[in-house]
Short mmCIF file of C-alpha atoms in Angstrom, two decimals:
data_model
loop_
_atom_site.label_atom_id
_atom_site.label_comp_id
_atom_site.label_asym_id
_atom_site.label_seq_id
_atom_site.Cartn_x
_atom_site.Cartn_y
_atom_site.Cartn_z
CA MET A 41 44.84 -44.13 59.88
CA VAL A 42 47.39 -46.85 60.12
CA ALA A 43 50.57 -44.68 60.13
CA ARG A 44 49.17 -42.07 62.64
CA ASN A 45 47.57 -44.63 65.09
CA ARG A 46 50.87 -46.84 64.75
CA GLU A 47 52.71 -43.62 65.82
CA ALA A 48 50.46 -43.08 68.76
CA ALA A 49 50.85 -46.50 69.93
CA ARG A 50 54.33 -46.21 69.96
CA VAL A 51 54.37 -42.94 72.11
CA ASP A 52 51.80 -44.93 74.40
CA ARG A 53 54.23 -47.67 74.74
CA ALA A 54 56.88 -45.38 76.20
CA TYR A 55 54.31 -44.89 79.16
CA PHE A 56 53.60 -48.51 79.23
CA ASP A 57 57.38 -49.06 79.66
CA TYR A 58 57.31 -46.68 82.41
CA ALA A 59 54.25 -47.41 84.39
CA GLY A 60 53.26 -51.01 83.27
CA GLY A 61 49.63 -51.87 82.00
CA GLN A 62 47.81 -52.04 85.22
CA ASN A 63 46.17 -48.71 84.81
CA PHE A 64 43.48 -47.12 82.95
CA TYR A 65 45.75 -45.48 80.23
CA THR A 66 46.28 -49.03 78.93
CA VAL A 67 42.73 -48.36 77.21
CA TYR A 68 44.25 -45.51 75.21
CA ARG A 69 46.86 -47.75 73.81
CA ILE A 70 44.41 -50.47 73.09
CA HIS A 71 42.34 -47.80 71.23
CA ASN A 72 45.14 -46.76 68.88
CA LEU A 73 46.24 -50.48 68.06
CA HIS A 74 42.66 -51.28 67.35
CA PHE A 75 42.32 -48.53 64.72
CA GLN A 76 45.74 -49.51 63.17
CA ILE A 77 44.18 -53.12 62.52
CA TYR A 78 40.72 -51.81 61.40
CA GLY A 79 42.15 -49.39 58.88
CA ALA A 80 44.86 -51.85 57.55
CA MET A 81 42.09 -54.58 57.11
CA PHE A 82 40.19 -51.80 55.08
CA LEU A 83 43.31 -51.04 53.00
CA GLY A 84 43.95 -54.69 52.17
CA ARG A 85 47.29 -54.51 54.19
CA PRO A 86 47.50 -57.61 56.36
CA SER A 87 51.02 -57.03 57.51
CA ASP A 88 50.19 -53.57 59.06
CA ALA A 89 47.15 -55.55 60.70
CA PHE A 90 49.07 -58.31 62.12
CA GLU A 91 51.60 -55.67 63.41
CA GLY A 92 48.86 -54.09 65.45
CA ALA A 93 47.52 -57.48 66.69
CA GLN A 94 50.76 -58.63 67.95
CA ALA A 95 51.28 -55.32 69.77
CA LEU A 96 47.79 -55.67 71.29
CA VAL A 97 48.99 -59.11 72.53
CA GLU A 98 52.18 -57.56 74.15
CA THR A 99 50.05 -54.81 75.59
CA LEU A 100 47.73 -57.40 77.14
CA PRO A 101 49.70 -60.12 79.12
CA GLU A 102 47.62 -62.01 81.53
CA PRO A 103 48.26 -59.95 84.66
CA VAL A 104 47.19 -56.82 82.69
CA VAL A 105 44.05 -58.63 81.36
CA ARG A 106 43.19 -59.78 84.95
CA TYR A 107 43.50 -56.12 86.32
CA LEU A 108 40.43 -55.29 84.20
CA PRO A 109 39.01 -58.31 82.24
CA GLU A 110 35.84 -56.33 81.69
CA LEU A 111 37.49 -53.89 79.17
CA PHE A 112 40.81 -55.53 78.02
CA GLU A 113 39.98 -59.35 77.38
CA ALA A 114 37.94 -58.63 74.20
CA PHE A 115 41.08 -57.10 72.51
CA VAL A 116 43.13 -60.09 72.95
CA PRO A 117 41.91 -62.30 69.96
CA MET A 118 42.16 -59.55 67.32
CA ARG A 119 44.37 -61.64 65.12
CA LEU A 120 41.25 -63.91 64.24
CA HIS A 121 39.40 -61.24 62.49
CA ILE A 122 42.70 -60.39 60.27
CA LEU A 123 43.07 -64.40 59.36
CA ILE A 124 39.17 -64.33 58.45
CA ARG A 125 39.44 -61.04 56.40
CA PHE A 126 42.35 -62.64 54.53
CA GLY A 127 41.07 -66.21 54.28
CA ARG A 128 43.98 -67.72 56.14
CA TRP A 129 41.89 -70.76 56.82
CA SER A 130 44.58 -73.24 57.65
CA CYS A 131 46.29 -70.61 59.93
CA ILE A 132 42.92 -70.31 61.99
CA LEU A 133 42.82 -74.11 62.72
CA LYS A 134 46.53 -73.77 64.07
CA GLU A 135 45.40 -71.15 66.74
CA GLN A 136 45.38 -72.37 70.13
CA PHE A 137 42.65 -72.05 72.66
CA PRO A 138 43.23 -70.06 75.87
CA GLN A 139 44.06 -72.23 79.17
CA ASP A 140 42.08 -70.01 81.25
CA ALA A 141 38.37 -70.05 79.42
CA ALA A 142 36.86 -68.13 82.39
CA LEU A 143 39.23 -65.36 82.01
CA TYR A 144 39.30 -65.34 78.10
CA SER A 145 35.73 -66.18 77.76
CA PHE A 146 35.24 -63.96 74.60
CA SER A 147 38.60 -65.05 73.27
CA THR A 148 37.31 -68.82 73.53
CA ALA A 149 33.86 -68.00 71.89
CA LEU A 150 35.55 -66.02 68.98
CA LEU A 151 38.04 -68.75 68.29
CA HIS A 152 35.12 -71.36 68.03
CA TYR A 153 33.53 -68.54 65.47
CA ALA A 154 36.51 -68.45 63.47
CA ARG A 155 37.18 -72.29 63.42
CA THR A 156 33.72 -72.91 62.16
CA VAL A 157 34.17 -69.99 59.40
CA ALA A 158 37.52 -71.49 58.27
CA LEU A 159 35.99 -75.25 58.50
CA ALA A 160 32.97 -74.22 56.58
CA ASN A 161 35.28 -72.56 53.81
CA LEU A 162 37.36 -75.80 53.68
CA LYS A 163 34.33 -78.01 53.04
CA ARG A 164 34.89 -79.83 56.49
CA HIS A 165 31.28 -79.72 56.99
CA THR A 166 30.75 -82.12 59.86
CA GLU A 167 33.48 -80.46 61.79
CA ALA A 168 32.11 -77.13 61.27
CA LYS A 169 28.65 -77.99 62.51
CA GLU A 170 30.50 -79.47 65.77
CA SER A 171 32.53 -76.14 66.07
CA ALA A 172 29.36 -74.12 65.66
CA ARG A 173 27.89 -76.21 68.80
CA LEU A 174 30.99 -75.38 70.88
CA PHE A 175 30.55 -71.71 70.06
CA ALA A 176 27.31 -71.77 71.26
CA GLN A 177 28.37 -73.38 74.60
CA ALA A 178 31.20 -70.68 74.84
CA CYS A 179 28.81 -67.90 74.26
CA ASP A 180 26.77 -69.01 77.44
CA ASN A 181 29.97 -68.44 79.38
CA VAL A 182 30.84 -64.97 78.29
CA GLN A 183 30.23 -62.46 81.23
CA PRO A 184 27.59 -59.81 80.52
CA GLU A 185 30.03 -57.50 81.81
CA ARG A 186 32.74 -58.03 79.05
CA MET A 187 32.83 -54.92 76.73
CA MET A 188 34.39 -53.92 73.48
CA PHE A 189 34.47 -50.13 74.48
CA ASN A 190 30.76 -49.19 73.90
CA ASN A 191 29.21 -52.63 72.88
CA PRO A 192 28.77 -55.77 75.16
CA CYS A 193 30.64 -58.67 73.84
CA THR A 194 27.43 -60.66 74.05
CA GLU A 195 26.05 -58.37 71.45
CA ILE A 196 29.01 -58.59 69.14
CA LEU A 197 29.01 -62.49 69.38
CA LYS A 198 25.26 -62.17 67.86
CA VAL A 199 26.79 -60.50 64.89
CA ALA A 200 29.51 -63.38 64.93
CA GLU A 201 26.76 -66.11 65.17
CA ALA A 202 24.64 -64.93 62.30
CA MET A 203 28.08 -64.55 60.09
CA MET A 204 29.09 -68.10 60.99
CA LEU A 205 25.78 -69.63 60.35
CA GLY A 206 25.42 -67.57 57.04
CA GLU A 207 28.78 -69.33 55.69
CA LEU A 208 28.26 -72.51 57.46
CA HIS A 209 24.57 -73.16 55.63
CA TYR A 210 25.71 -71.55 52.42
CA LYS A 211 28.97 -73.75 52.13
CA SER A 212 26.75 -76.66 52.90
CA GLY A 213 24.60 -76.05 50.15
CA HIS A 214 21.81 -74.40 51.78
CA VAL A 215 21.89 -71.30 49.73
CA GLU A 216 18.81 -69.34 50.99
CA GLN A 217 19.36 -70.26 54.59
CA GLY A 218 22.71 -69.11 54.41
CA LEU A 219 22.09 -65.66 52.59
CA GLU A 220 19.14 -65.16 55.33
CA ASN A 221 21.48 -65.33 58.09
CA LEU A 222 23.82 -62.81 56.46
CA ARG A 223 21.06 -60.41 56.07
CA ARG A 224 20.47 -60.96 59.68
CA ALA A 225 24.14 -60.29 60.45
CA VAL A 226 23.99 -56.96 58.62
CA THR A 227 20.93 -55.94 60.68
CA LEU A 228 22.83 -57.00 63.92
CA ASP A 229 25.79 -55.14 62.78
CA ASP A 230 24.13 -51.92 61.75
CA GLY A 231 22.30 -52.19 65.30
CA LEU A 232 25.55 -51.97 67.17
CA LEU A 233 26.05 -48.90 69.19
CA TYR A 234 28.29 -46.32 68.04
CA ASP A 235 32.03 -46.67 68.45
CA GLU A 236 35.48 -45.98 66.77
CA PRO A 237 36.30 -48.24 65.46
CA TRP A 238 33.24 -50.05 64.90
CA GLY A 239 32.57 -53.08 67.02
CA TRP A 240 32.71 -55.74 64.28
CA MET A 241 35.73 -55.48 62.45
CA GLN A 242 34.73 -56.71 59.00
CA PRO A 243 31.49 -55.14 57.61
CA THR A 244 28.84 -57.84 57.03
CA ARG A 245 27.85 -56.43 53.87
CA HIS A 246 31.10 -57.55 52.32
CA ALA A 247 30.39 -61.32 53.17
CA LEU A 248 26.78 -60.87 51.97
CA GLY A 249 27.72 -59.19 48.72
CA ALA A 250 30.55 -61.84 48.08
CA LEU A 251 28.28 -64.79 48.47
CA LEU A 252 25.34 -63.06 46.47
CA MET A 253 27.70 -62.66 43.83
CA ASP A 254 28.64 -66.38 44.04
CA ALA A 255 24.88 -67.28 43.95
CA GLY A 256 24.32 -65.01 40.83
CA ARG A 257 22.42 -62.63 42.57
CA TYR A 258 24.11 -59.53 41.11
CA GLU A 259 21.43 -56.92 41.59
CA GLU A 260 20.89 -57.43 45.20
CA ALA A 261 24.83 -57.48 45.49
CA GLU A 262 25.12 -54.33 43.86
CA ASN A 263 22.65 -52.59 46.33
CA VAL A 264 24.68 -54.20 49.04
CA TYR A 265 27.78 -52.54 47.76
CA ARG A 266 26.24 -49.21 47.37
CA ALA A 267 25.02 -49.15 50.80
CA ASP A 268 28.38 -50.14 52.13
CA LEU A 269 30.15 -47.51 49.98
CA GLY A 270 27.42 -44.80 51.19
CA LEU A 271 26.60 -44.18 47.41
CA ASP A 272 22.74 -44.53 47.80
CA GLY A 273 22.13 -42.59 51.14
CA SER A 274 20.15 -45.55 52.71
CA LEU A 275 22.57 -45.85 55.87
CA PRO A 276 23.75 -43.53 58.61
CA ARG A 277 27.09 -42.16 58.34
CA PRO A 278 28.95 -44.43 60.94
CA CYS A 279 27.82 -47.67 58.93
CA ARG A 280 29.26 -46.45 55.61
CA HIS A 281 32.68 -47.07 54.48
CA PRO A 282 33.18 -44.51 51.62
CA GLY A 283 36.20 -45.55 49.13
CA ASN A 284 36.97 -49.12 50.67
CA VAL A 285 38.70 -51.51 48.12
CA TRP A 286 36.72 -54.68 48.88
CA SER A 287 33.12 -52.72 48.09
CA LEU A 288 34.56 -50.98 45.02
CA HIS A 289 35.75 -54.31 43.61
CA GLY A 290 32.55 -55.79 43.99
CA LEU A 291 30.43 -52.86 42.66
CA SER A 292 32.68 -52.68 39.73
CA GLU A 293 32.36 -56.35 39.08
CA CYS A 294 28.40 -55.76 39.27
CA LEU A 295 28.53 -52.86 36.92
CA SER A 296 30.67 -54.75 34.46
CA ARG A 297 28.14 -57.70 34.42
CA ARG A 298 25.29 -55.64 33.39
CA GLY A 299 27.29 -53.27 30.98
CA GLU A 300 27.11 -50.18 32.74
CA MET A 301 30.58 -48.69 31.43
CA VAL A 302 29.91 -44.96 32.00
CA GLU A 303 29.44 -45.27 36.02
CA ASN A 304 31.99 -48.28 35.97
CA LEU A 305 34.83 -46.09 34.63
CA HIS A 306 34.39 -43.68 37.70
CA VAL A 307 34.25 -46.91 40.09
CA ARG A 308 37.30 -48.32 38.39
CA GLN A 309 39.58 -45.11 39.03
CA GLN A 310 38.66 -45.19 42.59
CA LEU A 311 39.25 -48.82 42.63
CA ASP A 312 42.61 -48.78 40.84
CA LYS A 313 43.74 -46.00 43.41
CA ALA A 314 42.50 -48.50 46.34
CA LEU A 315 44.19 -51.46 44.72
CA ALA A 316 47.52 -49.60 44.64
CA ARG A 317 47.41 -49.22 48.48
CA ALA A 318 46.60 -52.75 49.10
CA GLU A 319 49.45 -55.48 49.46
CA VAL A 320 47.56 -58.38 48.57
CA SER A 321 45.58 -59.21 45.61
CA ILE A 322 41.76 -58.24 45.97
CA THR A 323 39.58 -60.76 43.68
CA ALA A 324 36.27 -60.55 45.99
CA SER A 325 34.85 -58.50 48.89
CA CYS A 326 35.27 -61.58 51.15
CA ALA A 327 37.50 -64.50 51.13
CA CYS A 328 34.36 -66.65 51.56
CA ARG A 329 33.47 -66.32 47.89
CA VAL A 330 34.09 -69.49 45.83
CA SER A 331 33.66 -68.10 42.20
CA ALA A 332 35.89 -64.97 42.71
CA ALA A 333 36.29 -62.81 39.57
#
């Protein structure tokens, strides 16, 4: 996925250089770069993901965003999803807010979300709560016509809110409240309209499973990972992520903890192959987990 979409984006770039970005064809280049980022995040390859995000920013300078903000603006802040996926909390806090908050309304809201998650994970709880308040304010300014392909940005931000509150409450010591918000995030994520790539960049079950593991809820975590991998048939195909390194790691740890060695032998074989493709160490299904194995 990563290599094919990188090549497609390279070809698209030739047309961009010829005709500029103020045309509908820019949607196709966005689509290919979006897929590159999505695939790289699943593979545990931040360099490929950041490469795609930088290409997106170069594809979407301000004049191009102004040409069609309803479709283009939501793809500007993709870098934030990568920073969260790989736990780059300090990097998130260095990100600058857009000067034009009206044009970049979704980007502004998403940065408040990312900052809240980062601050919560850095145990800066008072600042995280203030950032969550600013996120809510920013969401009120996101125009209803703003879309990320098939999904309204307002619906995507509902997933962000539940994820953010889940991590904020959990890291503040309110474990049950945190986990309940993450379960709500899973429901909202599953309920997004079909899209390729999916409207939310990091499967919400990865965070839920990780913090269930952190809380010692291994049985529920195992069920979460099985569902994400598509092993139990509980989810429609678009919500399954077969063979992804994050949930394979979580499932393998769950099986190991309860002494299930036969199934774990097969899971470990898949996990070893997935780990060989990753360029970073995978120790949990989400960087939000404190007691990573």
